[in-house]
XYZ file of C-alpha atoms in Angstrom:
279
model
C 19.432 9.847 -19.996
C 16.152 8.020 -19.845
C 13.101 10.252 -18.531
C 12.177 7.278 -16.221
C 15.605 6.805 -14.713
C 15.741 5.593 -11.431
C 11.879 5.704 -11.268
C 10.630 1.966 -11.198
C 12.488 1.132 -7.954
C 14.912 3.798 -7.552
C 15.396 7.064 -5.459
C 12.254 8.952 -6.483
C 9.684 6.189 -6.546
C 8.649 7.256 -3.072
C 7.933 10.866 -4.419
C 5.434 9.301 -6.602
C 3.666 7.447 -4.113
C 3.152 10.402 -1.762
C -0.247 11.594 -3.044
C -1.492 7.874 -2.405
C -0.006 8.044 1.111
C -1.489 11.614 1.799
C -4.873 10.360 0.816
C -5.055 7.232 3.115
C -6.643 9.054 6.010
C -10.054 6.949 5.953
C -8.096 3.567 5.831
C -5.481 4.724 8.589
C -8.476 5.892 10.837
C -10.104 2.456 10.086
C -7.134 0.513 11.165
C -6.119 2.605 14.207
C -9.909 2.508 15.384
C -9.731 -1.270 15.030
C -6.674 -1.622 17.268
C -8.070 0.567 19.851
C -11.106 -1.606 20.143
C -9.336 -4.932 19.825
C -6.221 -4.332 21.672
C -6.404 -0.938 23.880
C -3.390 -2.083 25.957
C -1.118 -3.181 23.138
C 2.550 -3.082 24.266
C 4.015 -3.988 20.837
C 2.708 -3.194 17.408
C 4.251 -4.197 14.092
C 3.160 -2.376 10.829
C 3.940 -4.228 7.744
C 4.588 -2.228 4.377
C 4.409 1.239 6.103
C 5.659 3.172 3.028
C 6.748 6.534 4.297
C 5.341 5.761 7.826
C 1.591 5.033 7.805
C -0.153 3.686 9.714
C 2.806 3.304 12.107
C 3.304 6.903 12.971
C -0.284 7.337 13.694
C -0.200 4.269 15.997
C 2.899 5.428 17.617
C 1.105 8.547 18.320
C -2.054 6.851 19.439
C -0.485 4.306 21.906
C 2.478 6.094 23.311
C 3.307 3.392 25.639
C 3.477 0.852 23.062
C 6.645 -0.301 20.993
C 5.736 0.409 17.448
C 7.936 -1.079 14.456
C 7.310 0.743 11.065
C 8.775 -1.543 8.357
C 8.971 -1.833 4.589
C 10.671 -3.901 1.777
C 12.070 -0.553 0.466
C 15.047 1.217 1.810
C 13.898 4.671 0.540
C 10.500 4.214 2.190
C 12.191 3.143 5.540
C 14.555 6.236 5.233
C 11.327 8.604 4.801
C 9.563 7.089 7.742
C 12.535 7.444 9.925
C 12.719 10.847 9.082
C 9.179 11.612 9.659
C 9.236 9.734 13.202
C 12.330 11.979 14.218
C 10.518 15.097 13.054
C 7.316 14.330 15.196
C 9.297 13.115 18.125
C 7.884 9.455 18.246
C 10.303 7.854 20.325
C 8.371 4.676 20.627
C 8.627 4.038 17.026
C 11.643 2.160 15.381
C 12.129 1.087 11.738
C 12.987 -2.022 10.051
C 13.778 -3.342 6.713
C 11.407 -6.328 6.161
C 9.916 -8.555 3.548
C 6.340 -9.990 4.484
C 7.460 -13.291 3.535
C 10.450 -13.367 5.740
C 10.207 -11.983 8.977
C 12.925 -13.824 10.567
C 14.375 -10.640 12.282
C 11.125 -10.536 14.179
C 10.924 -13.124 17.203
C 8.105 -15.645 17.381
C 5.049 -14.708 19.486
C 6.453 -11.042 20.015
C 3.624 -8.777 18.800
C 0.423 -7.964 20.306
C -0.955 -6.329 17.022
C 0.282 -6.738 13.321
C -1.220 -4.085 10.835
C -0.975 -4.028 7.316
C -2.625 -1.495 5.276
C -2.635 -2.607 1.646
C 0.517 -4.532 2.514
C -0.262 -8.121 1.852
C -1.418 -7.157 -1.834
C 2.206 -6.866 -2.536
C 4.004 -10.033 -1.510
C 4.735 -12.638 -3.936
C 3.844 -15.392 -1.480
C 0.564 -14.686 0.217
C 0.715 -18.211 2.129
C 4.436 -17.334 3.280
C 3.341 -13.918 4.630
C 0.470 -15.293 6.391
C 2.478 -18.191 7.940
C 5.062 -15.554 9.124
C 2.452 -12.998 10.446
C 0.818 -15.981 12.334
C 4.175 -16.877 13.892
C 5.223 -13.481 15.134
C 1.713 -12.740 16.467
C 1.419 -13.492 20.405
C -1.558 -15.929 21.160
C -4.404 -13.684 21.340
C -2.794 -11.145 19.184
C -4.548 -9.424 16.236
C -4.047 -8.680 12.581
C -5.668 -5.631 11.318
C -5.323 -4.015 7.812
C -6.955 -3.298 4.446
C -6.968 -4.454 0.821
C -8.709 -2.929 -2.241
C -12.245 -3.880 -3.111
C -12.508 -1.442 -5.963
C -9.961 1.098 -7.189
C -9.947 3.303 -10.013
C -6.145 3.820 -10.795
C -5.304 0.532 -11.923
C -8.228 0.493 -14.231
C -7.064 3.966 -15.640
C -3.541 2.792 -16.032
C -4.808 -0.510 -17.847
C -6.778 1.757 -20.284
C -4.028 4.015 -20.816
C -1.496 1.331 -21.624
C -3.982 -0.411 -23.862
C -4.229 2.753 -25.979
C -0.297 3.277 -26.033
C 0.393 -0.423 -26.870
C -2.658 -1.088 -29.286
C -3.583 -4.080 -27.085
C -4.285 -4.983 -23.467
C -0.872 -4.956 -21.384
C 0.279 -7.968 -19.533
C -0.742 -7.988 -15.867
C 1.439 -5.861 -13.755
C 4.177 -7.115 -11.440
C 2.026 -6.235 -8.338
C -1.649 -6.232 -9.047
C -3.558 -4.115 -6.415
C -6.785 -5.912 -7.027
C -5.164 -9.435 -6.627
C -7.117 -9.806 -3.317
C -10.263 -8.363 -4.160
C -12.226 -11.406 -3.870
C -13.126 -11.842 -0.181
C -13.827 -15.395 -0.177
C -10.577 -16.363 -1.777
C -8.644 -14.105 0.913
C -10.623 -15.534 3.811
C -9.665 -18.821 2.850
C -6.147 -18.072 2.967
C -6.657 -16.531 6.375
C -8.278 -19.682 7.620
C -5.342 -21.800 6.024
C -2.957 -19.773 8.134
C -5.081 -20.370 11.408
C -6.175 -16.786 11.616
C -9.673 -16.300 12.781
C -12.209 -13.556 11.781
C -13.244 -10.840 14.516
C -16.075 -8.085 14.467
C -15.534 -5.624 11.688
C -13.719 -8.102 9.439
C -14.740 -7.320 5.601
C -16.452 -4.085 6.378
C -15.865 -1.601 3.508
C -14.859 2.131 3.492
C -14.465 4.623 0.747
C -11.444 6.612 -0.338
C -10.493 9.492 -2.617
C -7.122 10.340 -3.932
C -6.260 13.772 -4.961
C -3.146 13.292 -7.345
C -3.069 16.994 -8.322
C -3.214 18.686 -11.507
C -3.851 16.275 -14.090
C -1.509 18.182 -16.362
C 1.161 18.047 -13.644
C 4.512 16.599 -14.563
C 4.404 13.806 -11.867
C 0.701 13.161 -11.929
C 0.583 10.706 -14.891
C 3.666 8.922 -13.326
C 1.757 8.400 -10.181
C -0.987 6.779 -12.073
C 1.444 4.711 -14.358
C 3.681 3.491 -11.340
C 3.102 -0.113 -12.134
C 3.914 0.288 -15.987
C 6.766 2.807 -15.792
C 9.260 -0.127 -16.028
C 7.714 -0.994 -19.485
C 7.344 2.542 -20.631
C 11.217 3.052 -19.845
C 11.998 -0.030 -22.035
C 10.058 1.547 -24.772
C 11.850 4.733 -24.697
C 15.179 3.066 -24.319
C 14.222 1.062 -27.562
C 13.703 4.299 -29.474
C 10.311 5.373 -28.760
C 11.297 8.963 -27.856
C 7.687 10.359 -27.558
C 6.369 7.661 -25.182
C 6.940 10.094 -22.151
C 4.652 12.919 -23.991
C 1.951 10.430 -25.360
C 1.620 8.648 -21.920
C 1.123 12.060 -20.075
C -1.491 13.103 -22.659
C -3.322 9.669 -22.607
C -3.586 9.692 -18.817
C -5.173 13.457 -19.070
C -7.575 12.330 -22.019
C -8.588 9.047 -20.405
C -9.085 10.207 -16.979
C -11.412 13.262 -18.327
C -13.296 10.827 -20.236
C -13.914 8.715 -17.211
C -15.094 11.841 -15.140
C -12.039 11.711 -12.968
C -10.981 15.127 -13.505
C -12.550 17.814 -11.008
C -11.615 21.387 -11.553
C -8.446 20.451 -13.137
C -7.365 17.949 -10.653
C -7.216 14.181 -10.832
C -9.528 12.656 -8.147
C -9.444 8.824 -7.954
C -11.785 7.060 -5.971
C -11.636 3.534 -4.411
C -13.194 1.096 -1.911
C -11.077 -0.621 0.751
C -12.005 -3.827 2.610
C -10.935 -4.235 6.257
C -9.724 -7.289 7.697
C -9.821 -7.959 11.505
C -8.292 -11.485 12.688
C -6.771 -13.248 15.691
C -4.408 -15.807 16.657
C -6.454 -17.855 19.195
C -4.453 -18.191 22.422
């Protein structure tokens, strides 16, 4: 059986994202604080791309009178979020399987707030996603979220793949840095008739602790975007690719100064967006 069986989009992909989800506190706080300021009496909040439950769960706890929808495109993530919500007694939170570019299950003009922490990065059609967000927001509603400005993990993964392949790898299916240009993203927001609010394009720092750099899952968390390619190489007969990838992650991360007391610490800077749909 392949070392990467069921990993790229299978049952344990959620486990590889957990170190990132656990480290999202700064970005979650940024979004929740913005919602408190912009819409303190929000009755309906839709969180897009929640992964295993954030910032939806924090929002549900912070706004107990609001109806909060926690959504993701991956069923495994939705299941994790639902389990967490039940364990925390968040009765005002429901879950939905949603694609950002197709929110047909959500009525038009139904949401006071839509949140999207690092979610719009992953949609193949940003234009469609923003059009759907604009449709679902109530007049006077708000869109709050984050994208990456800088992030050490994709650069680390690219350097590792370059060494393994002997040449730079093709762009990943989902490039986390695709919206790093604020001017380009702002143009898309304007095209969707979404308007800037105070706090738009502010920056925040974040550091992810991915665990022991020598750990069995740490290198896979770094290489999430490339695991499909690595699995193909292994299936094609490169039986040592797993060991070499793990060793190369450790070597490259150490050379980049990302290893602190044996643990892989990956910094990044997020950019917050704060927008409204005019009434």
